[in-house]
Short mmCIF file of C-alpha atoms and ligand atoms in Angstrom, two decimals:
data_model
loop_
_atom_site.label_atom_id
_atom_site.label_comp_id
_atom_site.label_asym_id
_atom_site.label_seq_id
_atom_site.Cartn_x
_atom_site.Cartn_y
_atom_site.Cartn_z
CA MET Z 1 -16.00 -27.76 -20.59
CA SER Z 2 -18.18 -26.85 -17.89
CA ASN Z 3 -17.57 -24.62 -14.34
CA THR Z 4 -15.02 -23.08 -16.85
CA ILE Z 5 -14.86 -19.20 -16.44
CA ARG Z 6 -14.49 -16.75 -19.18
CA ILE Z 7 -12.15 -14.07 -19.78
CA THR Z 8 -11.25 -11.26 -21.97
CA VAL Z 9 -7.85 -11.03 -23.88
CA ALA Z 10 -6.14 -8.31 -25.91
CA GLU Z 11 -3.32 -9.13 -27.06
CA GLY Z 12 -1.79 -5.65 -27.22
CA ASP Z 13 1.11 -4.15 -29.34
CA GLY Z 14 4.65 -4.67 -29.45
CA ILE Z 15 6.01 -7.43 -26.93
CA GLY Z 16 2.58 -7.91 -26.45
CA PRO Z 17 1.00 -11.40 -28.45
CA GLU Z 18 4.24 -12.98 -27.33
CA ILE Z 19 4.36 -12.74 -23.41
CA MET Z 20 0.37 -13.08 -23.50
CA GLU Z 21 0.76 -16.61 -25.74
CA SER Z 22 3.27 -17.22 -22.68
CA VAL Z 23 1.09 -16.48 -20.56
CA LEU Z 24 -1.59 -18.72 -21.67
CA ALA Z 25 0.60 -21.53 -22.08
CA ILE Z 26 1.53 -21.73 -18.40
CA LEU Z 27 -2.63 -21.05 -16.95
CA GLN Z 28 -3.54 -23.53 -19.46
CA SER Z 29 -0.58 -25.73 -17.87
CA ALA Z 30 -1.71 -25.92 -14.65
CA GLY Z 31 -5.44 -26.14 -14.93
CA ALA Z 32 -7.10 -23.01 -14.66
CA PRO Z 33 -10.48 -23.71 -15.71
CA LEU Z 34 -10.28 -20.57 -18.58
CA GLU Z 35 -11.55 -19.75 -21.66
CA PHE Z 36 -10.44 -17.36 -23.45
CA ASP Z 37 -12.30 -14.59 -25.76
CA ARG Z 38 -9.52 -12.37 -27.67
CA VAL Z 39 -10.64 -8.80 -28.38
CA GLU Z 40 -8.12 -6.58 -30.53
CA LEU Z 41 -8.34 -3.38 -28.40
CA GLY Z 42 -4.40 -0.77 -29.08
CA GLN Z 43 -2.63 0.37 -32.36
CA ARG Z 44 -4.63 -1.48 -34.81
CA ALA Z 45 -8.38 -0.28 -33.44
CA TYR Z 46 -6.58 3.08 -33.36
CA LEU Z 47 -5.49 2.77 -37.35
CA LYS Z 48 -8.24 1.07 -38.27
CA GLY Z 49 -10.24 4.88 -37.11
CA HIS Z 50 -11.66 4.70 -33.46
CA PRO Z 51 -10.31 7.22 -31.07
CA THR Z 52 -10.31 4.66 -27.89
CA GLY Z 53 -8.25 2.33 -29.35
CA ILE Z 54 -11.49 -0.89 -28.58
CA PRO Z 55 -13.87 -1.00 -32.03
CA ALA Z 56 -18.12 -2.14 -30.28
CA ALA Z 57 -16.92 -5.90 -30.44
CA ALA Z 58 -14.43 -6.01 -27.68
CA TRP Z 59 -16.88 -3.84 -26.27
CA GLU Z 60 -19.71 -6.39 -25.48
CA VAL Z 61 -17.46 -9.09 -24.91
CA ILE Z 62 -15.15 -6.61 -22.15
CA ARG Z 63 -18.99 -5.99 -20.39
CA ARG Z 64 -20.33 -9.89 -20.76
CA ASN Z 65 -17.84 -11.68 -19.27
CA LYS Z 66 -15.91 -8.34 -16.94
CA VAL Z 67 -12.49 -9.91 -16.67
CA MET Z 68 -9.70 -9.20 -18.79
CA LEU Z 69 -6.13 -10.04 -19.34
CA LYS Z 70 -4.42 -6.97 -20.98
CA SER Z 71 -0.86 -6.68 -23.06
CA PRO Z 72 0.12 -2.82 -23.02
CA ILE Z 73 -0.40 -1.74 -26.06
CA THR Z 74 1.57 1.11 -28.14
CA THR Z 75 -0.24 4.53 -27.83
CA PRO Z 76 -0.69 6.11 -31.94
CA GLN Z 77 2.01 9.37 -31.45
CA GLY Z 78 -0.32 12.29 -32.04
CA GLY Z 79 -3.19 14.13 -30.72
CA GLY Z 80 -6.78 12.32 -30.89
CA TYR Z 81 -6.50 8.70 -29.76
CA LYS Z 82 -7.33 8.26 -26.36
CA SER Z 83 -5.34 6.28 -23.80
CA VAL Z 84 -7.44 2.61 -23.15
CA ASN Z 85 -6.28 2.37 -20.02
CA VAL Z 86 -7.73 6.04 -19.11
CA THR Z 87 -10.84 4.50 -21.43
CA LEU Z 88 -11.71 1.07 -19.65
CA ARG Z 89 -11.01 2.13 -15.62
CA ASN Z 90 -14.01 4.97 -16.91
CA THR Z 91 -16.45 2.79 -18.83
CA LEU Z 92 -15.49 -0.27 -16.46
CA GLY Z 93 -15.28 1.93 -12.95
CA LEU Z 94 -11.98 0.14 -12.06
CA PHE Z 95 -12.02 2.27 -8.57
CA ALA Z 96 -8.58 0.54 -7.07
CA ASN Z 97 -5.28 -0.20 -8.78
CA VAL Z 98 -3.71 -2.80 -7.60
CA ARG Z 99 0.52 -2.95 -7.29
CA LEU Z 100 2.38 -5.27 -5.52
CA CYS Z 101 6.19 -3.95 -5.48
CA LYS Z 102 8.71 -6.55 -4.65
CA ALA Z 103 12.35 -7.55 -4.17
CA TYR Z 104 13.62 -11.54 -5.65
CA THR Z 105 16.65 -10.81 -4.02
CA PRO Z 106 19.14 -12.45 -4.26
CA TYR Z 107 17.83 -13.36 -7.76
CA VAL Z 108 17.94 -9.90 -8.87
CA GLN Z 109 19.23 -7.24 -7.58
CA SER Z 110 17.22 -3.93 -5.30
CA PRO Z 111 18.75 -1.36 -2.57
CA TYR Z 112 16.10 -3.55 -0.13
CA PRO Z 113 15.52 -7.14 0.38
CA GLY Z 114 12.93 -7.74 1.65
CA MET Z 115 10.50 -5.58 0.63
CA ASN Z 116 6.98 -7.11 0.36
CA LEU Z 117 4.48 -3.97 0.02
CA VAL Z 118 0.71 -3.73 -2.49
CA ILE Z 119 -0.02 -0.42 -2.71
CA ILE Z 120 -4.30 -0.18 -3.29
CA ARG Z 121 -4.51 3.01 -4.44
CA GLU Z 122 -8.93 4.61 -5.36
CA ASN Z 123 -8.00 5.32 -9.08
CA GLU Z 124 -11.44 7.88 -10.02
CA GLU Z 125 -12.62 10.55 -7.15
CA ASP Z 126 -9.02 12.79 -5.76
CA LEU Z 127 -7.84 15.96 -7.58
CA TYR Z 128 -7.66 13.81 -10.63
CA ALA Z 129 -12.39 13.61 -10.56
CA GLY Z 130 -10.44 17.14 -12.38
CA ILE Z 131 -13.38 19.92 -11.90
CA GLU Z 132 -11.59 22.60 -12.10
CA HIS Z 133 -11.53 26.82 -12.37
CA GLN Z 134 -10.40 30.01 -12.89
CA GLN Z 135 -11.74 32.46 -11.22
CA THR Z 136 -10.07 35.38 -11.09
CA ARG Z 137 -7.26 37.00 -13.25
CA GLU Z 138 -4.74 35.25 -10.09
CA VAL Z 139 -6.27 33.00 -9.05
CA THR Z 140 -6.73 28.75 -10.03
CA GLN Z 141 -8.17 26.34 -8.46
CA ALA Z 142 -8.97 22.51 -8.21
CA LEU Z 143 -11.96 19.86 -6.29
CA LYS Z 144 -10.58 17.46 -4.65
CA LEU Z 145 -13.45 15.79 -4.21
CA ILE Z 146 -13.23 12.26 -1.27
CA THR Z 147 -17.59 10.37 -0.39
CA LEU Z 148 -17.99 8.82 1.62
CA PRO Z 149 -18.72 5.27 -0.13
CA GLY Z 150 -15.67 6.13 -2.29
CA SER Z 151 -13.93 5.78 -0.01
CA GLU Z 152 -15.34 2.04 1.93
CA LYS Z 153 -15.29 0.62 -1.57
CA ILE Z 154 -11.13 1.02 -1.78
CA ILE Z 155 -10.87 1.04 2.23
CA ARG Z 156 -13.08 -3.06 2.61
CA TYR Z 157 -10.66 -3.54 -1.26
CA ALA Z 158 -7.88 -3.64 0.96
CA PHE Z 159 -9.07 -5.17 4.00
CA GLU Z 160 -10.60 -7.78 2.36
CA TYR Z 161 -7.53 -8.41 -0.43
CA THR Z 162 -5.35 -8.50 2.82
CA ARG Z 163 -7.66 -11.55 3.06
CA ALA Z 164 -7.40 -13.30 -0.17
CA TYR Z 165 -3.15 -13.25 0.70
CA GLY Z 166 -2.57 -13.77 3.71
CA ARG Z 167 -0.61 -10.27 4.47
CA LYS Z 168 -1.31 -9.28 7.85
CA LYS Z 169 -1.20 -5.89 7.93
CA VAL Z 170 -3.10 -2.44 6.24
CA THR Z 171 -1.98 1.13 6.71
CA CYS Z 172 -3.42 3.96 5.51
CA MET Z 173 -1.62 7.27 4.36
CA THR Z 174 -3.83 10.48 4.49
CA LYS Z 175 -2.88 14.29 5.10
CA ASP Z 176 -5.25 13.82 7.48
CA ASN Z 177 -3.36 16.45 9.78
CA ILE Z 178 -4.66 19.64 7.98
CA MET Z 179 -7.09 18.30 4.92
CA LYS Z 180 -9.74 17.46 8.62
CA ILE Z 181 -12.53 17.47 6.32
CA THR Z 182 -11.44 15.57 2.49
CA ASP Z 183 -9.14 12.98 4.30
CA GLY Z 184 -10.71 13.54 7.13
CA LEU Z 185 -13.14 11.62 5.74
CA PHE Z 186 -11.32 9.31 4.78
CA HIS Z 187 -9.25 8.52 7.62
CA LYS Z 188 -12.17 7.94 9.82
CA THR Z 189 -13.82 5.20 7.43
CA PHE Z 190 -10.89 3.83 7.79
CA ASP Z 191 -11.16 3.43 11.51
CA ARG Z 192 -14.36 2.71 11.24
CA VAL Z 193 -14.36 -0.99 8.82
CA ALA Z 194 -10.69 -1.64 10.84
CA ARG Z 195 -12.36 -2.89 13.42
CA GLU Z 196 -14.57 -5.26 11.31
CA TYR Z 197 -11.51 -7.08 10.93
CA PRO Z 198 -9.77 -7.93 13.81
CA ASP Z 199 -7.78 -10.28 12.17
CA VAL Z 200 -5.77 -7.99 10.13
CA ARG Z 201 -3.49 -5.18 12.38
CA ALA Z 202 -4.62 -1.81 10.48
CA ASP Z 203 -2.66 1.75 10.89
CA HIS Z 204 -2.62 5.35 9.59
CA GLN Z 205 0.91 7.03 8.36
CA ILE Z 206 0.72 10.83 7.70
CA ILE Z 207 1.86 10.88 4.00
CA ASP Z 208 4.73 12.84 3.58
CA ILE Z 209 6.51 10.18 6.62
CA GLY Z 210 4.69 7.48 5.30
CA ALA Z 211 6.09 8.35 0.81
CA ALA Z 212 9.86 7.76 3.34
CA ARG Z 213 9.46 5.59 5.10
CA VAL Z 214 8.43 3.80 1.56
CA ALA Z 215 11.44 4.90 -0.11
CA ALA Z 216 14.10 4.68 3.05
CA GLN Z 217 11.97 1.85 4.95
CA PRO Z 218 9.57 -0.97 3.33
CA THR Z 219 10.36 -3.63 4.78
CA SER Z 220 8.51 -1.68 7.39
CA LEU Z 221 5.26 -1.98 5.48
CA ASP Z 222 2.85 -4.78 3.65
CA VAL Z 223 -0.57 -3.47 2.75
CA ILE Z 224 -1.03 0.70 2.21
CA VAL Z 225 -4.55 1.37 1.08
CA THR Z 226 -4.28 5.50 0.00
CA PRO Z 227 -6.45 8.10 -2.07
CA ASN Z 228 -5.61 8.87 -6.15
CA LEU Z 229 -3.11 11.23 -6.19
CA TYR Z 230 -0.76 10.40 -2.64
CA GLY Z 231 -1.28 6.93 -5.26
CA ASP Z 232 0.24 7.85 -7.18
CA ILE Z 233 3.63 9.36 -5.90
CA LEU Z 234 3.84 6.76 -3.68
CA SER Z 235 3.81 2.95 -6.86
CA ASP Z 236 5.72 5.33 -8.66
CA ILE Z 237 8.40 5.53 -5.80
CA ALA Z 238 7.46 1.59 -4.49
CA ALA Z 239 8.22 0.87 -7.96
CA GLN Z 240 11.55 2.15 -8.06
CA VAL Z 241 12.32 0.81 -4.58
CA ALA Z 242 12.53 -2.54 -5.69
CA GLY Z 243 13.99 -2.26 -8.78
CA SER Z 244 11.88 -4.67 -10.41
CA VAL Z 245 9.74 -3.06 -12.62
CA GLY Z 246 9.90 -5.35 -15.61
CA LEU Z 247 8.72 -8.19 -13.30
CA ALA Z 248 5.83 -5.59 -11.38
CA GLY Z 249 1.64 -6.23 -12.21
CA SER Z 250 -1.64 -3.65 -11.71
CA ALA Z 251 -4.32 -4.84 -11.58
CA ASN Z 252 -7.60 -2.62 -11.77
CA ILE Z 253 -10.61 -2.95 -10.14
CA GLY Z 254 -14.12 -2.53 -9.92
CA TRP Z 255 -17.16 -3.93 -8.42
CA GLU Z 256 -17.57 -5.35 -11.77
CA SER Z 257 -15.21 -5.76 -13.90
CA ALA Z 258 -12.22 -6.09 -13.46
CA MET Z 259 -8.47 -5.62 -15.86
CA PHE Z 260 -4.87 -7.21 -15.03
CA GLU Z 261 -1.56 -6.16 -16.39
CA ALA Z 262 2.18 -5.86 -16.94
CA VAL Z 263 3.72 -2.47 -15.09
CA HIS Z 264 5.40 -2.01 -18.59
CA GLY Z 265 5.12 -0.69 -21.28
CA SER Z 266 4.45 -2.07 -24.76
CA ALA Z 267 9.28 -2.37 -24.90
CA PRO Z 268 8.89 -1.85 -29.21
CA ASP Z 269 12.34 -2.64 -28.96
CA ILE Z 270 12.11 -5.90 -28.49
CA ALA Z 271 9.04 -6.94 -29.90
CA GLY Z 272 9.03 -10.48 -31.99
CA LYS Z 273 13.05 -10.81 -31.27
CA ASP Z 274 11.75 -14.15 -28.11
CA ILE Z 275 13.56 -11.76 -25.99
CA ALA Z 276 10.89 -9.66 -23.96
CA ASN Z 277 10.21 -10.97 -19.90
CA PRO Z 278 6.31 -12.34 -19.61
CA SER Z 279 7.08 -12.66 -15.76
CA GLY Z 280 4.87 -8.71 -15.19
CA LEU Z 281 1.49 -10.06 -17.51
CA LEU Z 282 2.27 -13.10 -15.42
CA VAL Z 283 2.72 -11.61 -12.40
CA ALA Z 284 -0.66 -9.98 -13.47
CA ALA Z 285 -2.94 -12.94 -13.82
CA VAL Z 286 -2.24 -14.93 -10.84
CA GLU Z 287 -3.35 -11.50 -8.92
CA MET Z 288 -6.43 -12.05 -11.72
CA LEU Z 289 -7.03 -16.87 -10.54
CA VAL Z 290 -7.26 -14.46 -6.36
CA HIS Z 291 -9.38 -13.10 -7.82
CA ILE Z 292 -11.76 -14.34 -10.29
CA GLY Z 293 -11.24 -17.72 -7.15
CA GLN Z 294 -8.84 -19.78 -8.23
CA PRO Z 295 -6.61 -19.56 -5.29
CA GLU Z 296 -5.11 -22.81 -5.51
CA ILE Z 297 -4.01 -22.23 -9.73
CA ALA Z 298 -2.95 -19.09 -8.72
CA GLN Z 299 0.29 -20.45 -6.07
CA ARG Z 300 0.76 -23.50 -8.12
CA ILE Z 301 1.64 -20.66 -10.74
CA LYS Z 302 3.61 -17.56 -9.09
CA ASN Z 303 5.59 -20.69 -6.55
CA ALA Z 304 7.19 -21.97 -10.79
CA TRP Z 305 8.13 -19.32 -11.48
CA LEU Z 306 9.67 -18.31 -7.54
CA VAL Z 307 11.42 -21.45 -8.70
CA THR Z 308 12.22 -20.09 -12.03
CA LEU Z 309 14.23 -17.05 -10.66
CA GLU Z 310 15.68 -18.81 -7.94
CA ASP Z 311 16.86 -21.67 -10.66
CA GLY Z 312 18.46 -18.90 -12.25
CA ILE Z 313 17.15 -19.00 -14.92
CA HIS Z 314 17.01 -15.80 -16.76
CA THR Z 315 15.79 -14.01 -19.58
CA ALA Z 316 17.96 -10.97 -21.04
CA ASP Z 317 16.62 -7.80 -18.67
CA ILE Z 318 17.24 -9.06 -15.43
CA TYR Z 319 20.47 -12.06 -16.07
CA ARG Z 320 23.41 -11.03 -14.24
CA SER Z 321 26.29 -12.91 -14.15
CA GLY Z 322 27.67 -14.45 -10.76
CA LEU Z 323 23.15 -14.21 -10.25
CA SER Z 324 22.05 -16.41 -13.03
CA GLN Z 325 22.47 -19.76 -13.98
CA ARG Z 326 21.05 -18.96 -17.56
CA ALA Z 327 19.80 -16.58 -19.78
CA VAL Z 328 16.91 -18.05 -22.09
CA GLY Z 329 14.20 -16.10 -24.78
CA THR Z 330 10.56 -16.13 -23.56
CA ARG Z 331 9.76 -19.58 -24.30
CA ALA Z 332 12.57 -21.20 -22.54
CA PHE Z 333 11.66 -19.08 -19.91
CA THR Z 334 7.89 -19.42 -20.00
CA GLN Z 335 8.54 -23.75 -20.42
CA ALA Z 336 10.91 -23.83 -17.23
CA VAL Z 337 7.83 -22.58 -15.47
CA ILE Z 338 5.08 -24.55 -16.81
CA ASP Z 339 8.30 -27.29 -15.36
CA ARG Z 340 8.28 -26.25 -12.17
CA LEU Z 341 4.30 -26.28 -11.49
CA GLY Z 342 3.67 -28.50 -8.31
CA ARG Z 343 7.14 -27.41 -6.60
CA VAL Z 344 8.13 -24.77 -4.28
CA PRO Z 345 10.77 -22.50 -3.87
CA GLU Z 346 13.28 -23.00 -1.41
CA GLN Z 347 15.30 -20.05 -1.03
CA LEU Z 348 12.28 -17.31 -2.10
CA GLU Z 349 9.32 -17.12 0.57
CA PRO Z 350 6.71 -19.52 -0.78
CA VAL Z 351 2.85 -17.89 -1.10
CA SER Z 352 0.30 -19.14 0.57
CA TYR Z 353 -2.89 -17.72 -1.14
CA HIS Z 354 -6.94 -18.44 0.22
CA GLY Z 355 -10.57 -17.66 -0.70
CA THR Z 356 -13.23 -17.76 -2.36
CA GLY Z 357 -12.09 -14.39 -4.07
CA ILE Z 358 -12.85 -10.43 -3.09
CA HIS Z 359 -16.70 -9.53 -2.62
CA PHE Z 360 -18.15 -7.49 -0.59
CA THR Z 361 -20.43 -4.58 0.87
CA LEU Z 362 -20.76 -1.57 1.13
CA SER Z 363 -23.18 -0.39 4.52
CA LEU Z 364 -25.09 1.52 4.66
CA LEU Z 365 -25.14 4.56 7.63
CA PRO Z 366 -28.08 5.77 8.50
CA PRO Z 367 -28.53 9.80 6.97
CA ALA Z 368 -26.93 12.66 9.71
CA GLN Z 369 -29.56 15.51 9.95
CA LYS Z 370 -28.47 18.60 8.10
CA GLU Z 371 -27.96 22.26 8.47
CA LEU Z 372 -27.57 25.24 6.95
CA VAL Z 373 -26.05 27.46 9.20
CA GLY Z 374 -23.95 29.42 7.49
CA VAL Z 375 -22.65 30.65 4.30
CA ASP Z 376 -18.78 31.01 1.88
CA VAL Z 377 -19.39 34.25 -0.54
CA PHE Z 378 -15.97 34.04 -3.33
CA LEU Z 379 -15.28 37.69 -4.77
CA ASP Z 380 -12.84 38.86 -7.94
CA TRP Z 381 -12.05 42.01 -5.54
CA SER Z 382 -8.55 44.01 -6.00
CA ALA Z 383 -10.82 48.27 -5.03
CA SER Z 384 -8.96 50.35 -2.47
CA HIS Z 385 -4.94 48.96 -2.43
CA ARG Z 386 -6.41 44.79 -1.12
CA ASP Z 387 -7.35 46.54 2.46
CA PRO Z 388 -9.02 44.14 3.24
CA LEU Z 389 -10.93 46.68 5.88
CA ALA Z 390 -12.58 48.81 3.33
CA LEU Z 391 -14.14 45.35 1.90
CA ALA Z 392 -15.33 44.30 5.94
CA LYS Z 393 -17.07 47.86 5.32
CA GLN Z 394 -18.80 47.23 2.62
CA LEU Z 395 -20.50 43.85 3.47
CA GLU Z 396 -21.49 44.46 7.16
CA VAL Z 397 -23.47 47.08 5.35
CA VAL Z 398 -25.10 44.40 3.20
CA GLN Z 399 -24.61 42.03 6.19
CA GLU Z 400 -27.72 40.86 8.49
CA ALA Z 401 -28.61 40.77 12.56
CA SER Z 402 -28.86 36.76 11.87
CA LEU Z 403 -26.49 35.75 9.13
CA PRO Z 404 -23.03 38.58 9.82
CA LEU Z 405 -20.14 38.27 8.32
CA GLN Z 406 -17.48 36.51 10.76
CA TRP Z 407 -13.97 36.59 9.06
CA ILE Z 408 -12.71 37.28 5.62
CA THR Z 409 -9.74 35.36 4.75
CA ASN Z 410 -7.00 34.80 1.16
CA ARG Z 411 -5.84 32.28 -0.01
CA GLY Z 412 -7.29 31.11 3.97
CA VAL Z 413 -4.97 33.70 5.65
CA LYS Z 414 -6.79 35.43 7.87
CA MET Z 415 -7.32 39.53 6.34
CA TYR Z 416 -10.08 40.88 9.20
CA PRO Z 417 -10.51 41.34 11.75
CA ASP Z 418 -6.39 41.16 13.33
CA PRO Z 419 -5.16 40.43 9.79
CA VAL Z 420 -2.19 38.62 10.16
CA ALA Z 421 0.85 39.95 10.31
CA GLY Z 422 2.81 40.56 6.59
CA ALA Z 423 0.32 38.37 4.71
CA TYR Z 424 -0.05 39.96 1.00
CA ALA Z 425 -3.20 39.36 -0.76
CA THR Z 426 -4.57 38.38 -4.27
CA ASP Z 427 -7.50 39.06 -5.81
CA HIS Z 428 -9.27 36.16 -4.21
CA TRP Z 429 -11.27 36.67 -1.70
CA ARG Z 430 -13.69 34.32 1.06
CA CYS Z 431 -15.50 36.07 2.98
CA ARG Z 432 -17.48 34.09 6.04
CA PHE Z 433 -20.88 34.38 6.93
CA LEU Z 434 -22.47 32.32 9.90
CA SER Z 435 -25.44 32.96 11.96
CA ALA Z 436 -24.16 32.18 15.91
CA ASN Z 437 -26.96 29.48 16.78
CA SER Z 438 -29.62 28.50 14.54
CA ARG Z 439 -30.25 27.01 11.14
CA ILE Z 440 -31.08 29.77 8.06
CA ASP Z 441 -33.13 29.76 5.01
CA TYR Z 442 -32.00 29.62 0.99
CA ALA Z 443 -33.57 31.83 0.75
CA GLN Z 444 -31.80 33.86 3.56
CA VAL Z 445 -28.43 33.72 1.18
CA LEU Z 446 -30.54 34.88 -2.14
CA SER Z 447 -31.33 37.43 -0.68
CA LEU Z 448 -27.17 38.43 1.21
CA LEU Z 449 -25.67 37.49 -2.44
CA GLN Z 450 -28.67 40.08 -3.79
CA ARG Z 451 -27.14 42.92 -1.26
CA ILE Z 452 -23.65 41.52 -1.93
CA HIS Z 453 -24.88 42.34 -6.31
CA ALA Z 454 -26.33 45.63 -5.85
CA VAL Z 455 -22.89 47.54 -3.68
CA PRO Z 456 -21.96 46.40 -6.51
CA LEU Z 457 -19.72 43.88 -5.55
CA GLU Z 458 -18.21 40.02 -8.13
CA VAL Z 459 -19.55 37.65 -6.94
CA ILE Z 460 -17.81 33.95 -7.91
CA LYS Z 461 -19.22 31.46 -6.18
CA THR Z 462 -20.36 30.45 -3.10
CA GLU Z 463 -20.03 27.20 -0.92
CA ASN Z 464 -22.97 27.07 1.35
CA LEU Z 465 -22.07 26.02 5.50
CA TYR Z 466 -24.04 22.81 6.72
CA THR Z 467 -24.27 21.34 9.73
CA PHE Z 468 -24.62 16.89 10.49
CA ASP Z 469 -25.60 15.90 13.32
CA GLY Z 470 -25.04 19.01 15.20
CA GLU Z 471 -21.21 19.02 13.35
CA ALA Z 472 -19.24 21.90 11.64
CA GLY Z 473 -18.90 20.53 8.09
CA PHE Z 474 -17.02 23.27 6.98
CA SER Z 475 -12.86 24.38 8.03
CA SER Z 476 -12.22 26.59 10.82
CA GLY Z 477 -10.63 29.90 9.73
CA GLN Z 478 -6.93 30.13 9.67
CA GLY Z 479 -5.94 30.10 13.83
CA GLU Z 480 -9.40 29.84 15.00
P1 NAD E 501 7.93 0.11 -21.68
O1 NAD E 501 7.58 -0.13 -20.55
O2 NAD E 501 7.75 -0.68 -23.13
O3 NAD E 501 10.18 0.12 -22.10
C1 NAD E 501 10.82 0.31 -21.56
C2 NAD E 501 12.27 -0.86 -21.46
O4 NAD E 501 11.96 -1.73 -20.65
C3 NAD E 501 13.17 -1.30 -23.29
O5 NAD E 501 13.55 -0.71 -23.27
C4 NAD E 501 12.40 -2.70 -23.93
O6 NAD E 501 13.38 -2.80 -24.82
C5 NAD E 501 12.28 -2.80 -22.11
N1 NAD E 501 11.32 -3.42 -21.80
C6 NAD E 501 10.13 -3.13 -21.21
N2 NAD E 501 9.36 -4.67 -20.83
C7 NAD E 501 10.06 -5.70 -20.86
C8 NAD E 501 9.73 -7.10 -20.58
N3 NAD E 501 8.69 -7.26 -20.62
N4 NAD E 501 11.09 -7.54 -20.65
C9 NAD E 501 11.77 -6.93 -20.99
N5 NAD E 501 12.07 -6.10 -21.21
C10 NAD E 501 11.11 -5.03 -21.04
O7 NAD E 501 8.24 1.76 -22.11
P2 NAD E 501 7.95 2.94 -23.76
O8 NAD E 501 9.50 2.56 -24.22
O9 NAD E 501 8.06 4.05 -23.07
O10 NAD E 501 6.98 2.22 -24.00
C11 NAD E 501 6.07 2.39 -25.25
C12 NAD E 501 5.82 1.48 -25.58
O11 NAD E 501 4.43 1.59 -24.71
C13 NAD E 501 4.86 4.11 -25.06
O12 NAD E 501 3.15 2.86 -27.04
C14 NAD E 501 3.81 3.59 -24.57
O13 NAD E 501 2.79 4.70 -24.62
C15 NAD E 501 3.61 2.11 -24.30
N6 NAD E 501 2.39 0.92 -22.81
C16 NAD E 501 1.56 1.26 -22.56
C17 NAD E 501 1.30 0.23 -20.93
C18 NAD E 501 0.08 0.62 -21.24
O14 NAD E 501 -0.26 -0.05 -22.08
N7 NAD E 501 0.05 -0.24 -19.91
C19 NAD E 501 1.74 1.12 -20.02
C20 NAD E 501 3.58 1.42 -20.40
C21 NAD E 501 3.77 2.56 -21.46
#
């Protein structure tokens, strides 16, 4: 066959093989120009001794084809096994997780008829970088990493997705009223990229009120783009609120590769019984078709599926007497969708997809002028009843005129000068040395650290303070 696209197919475990058979039959009947390379992932691979559940032969096919449709996998109990999904995400750089949360009322019950939102979650950065340290007996920390290219990639993807799926609005959710530098970078990048998509409405909401709206007024939202941790929490709230977890598909998108799957698991309790609903995987396969530039076929399948729901032909998991017309198994449901190819729903909103797939490039920003202007020195210190004045006295002795001690904080709370009344102190102190008006040399930082070490005080880490094009690249002290 010419002009066909080869995709990797992983049948998975439990109900995986039967729902995959159903979805492939629908793709073929709809005339999707696809060829399928099957790979064995999951339980059988784990049991053959592959700790990631992905044998080398499967990797070769996955990397070559770049696009993959995957059934759920049973993760064996007990230690030593790595999640297939985490391995795929990390190895293939799948930076975006996309989850459609939609209500199909009145055919499938949901507390929010009309809900139809997509959550696009950054998948690689933020607190999930896993960089954690215990620094003192009392204090631990996790590093929250938000990068310019990481933010731009996910935000551009969200705007391109919005166009490809004929949607109207992208809402960015962050907490940049508190995290002005990390979440601030995400928000600023959103504002910059949004200007290049004048046909798409763009707004920003603080994540706490945004999450409340996902839970209580989800119909006011269309596409949400957000950093990793917020997105993780939001996508579970939204899936529950939509009331259709069994019908939800999920896409994991990378720069080169992409993986599409159902949101649900391998359902071993109903495996092999011709009961499973193939809809989650089918919805994911529709997203895959749009991604690879086959919007007409994607639209044809999705509309036939909506007609099937509308005709009340339902698998047991969504069957409700009074709402449903006919209870069917996996195979009969599959045939019902195939029989309806070419039709559009009358009550549920038909879908309409556009474009030639989702492609974009990142912008090249001019390099900024970066200057070192100070240092935050973190100390493990519990002496002198943790009296900040006693610590400040020792540090004032070692400071130099061009790099003076500006303040000391504990858990971000000002302790010196002008301590916040009633604040309690841990054993973890941040001491800021900041040049009043000029750049400094890193050798000054090293010699300051040597003098602090000689006091003796225990330095546990430092953070250099830089300006970028004259703007501070560090948060100010509380109250400044
Ligand atoms: P599950 O989603 O497999 O099952 C939860 C309940 O939903 C069960 O009663 C099941 O019968 C039902 N169900 C799920 N999908 C259905 C479908 N398509 N049609 C009809 N009913 C359906 O969740 P679980 O029981 O917690 O997990 C089972 C296994 O799946 C575990 O090994 C878990 O690790 C794995 N899992 C894999 C993935 C993945 O590969 N992406 C995701 C989640 C769970």
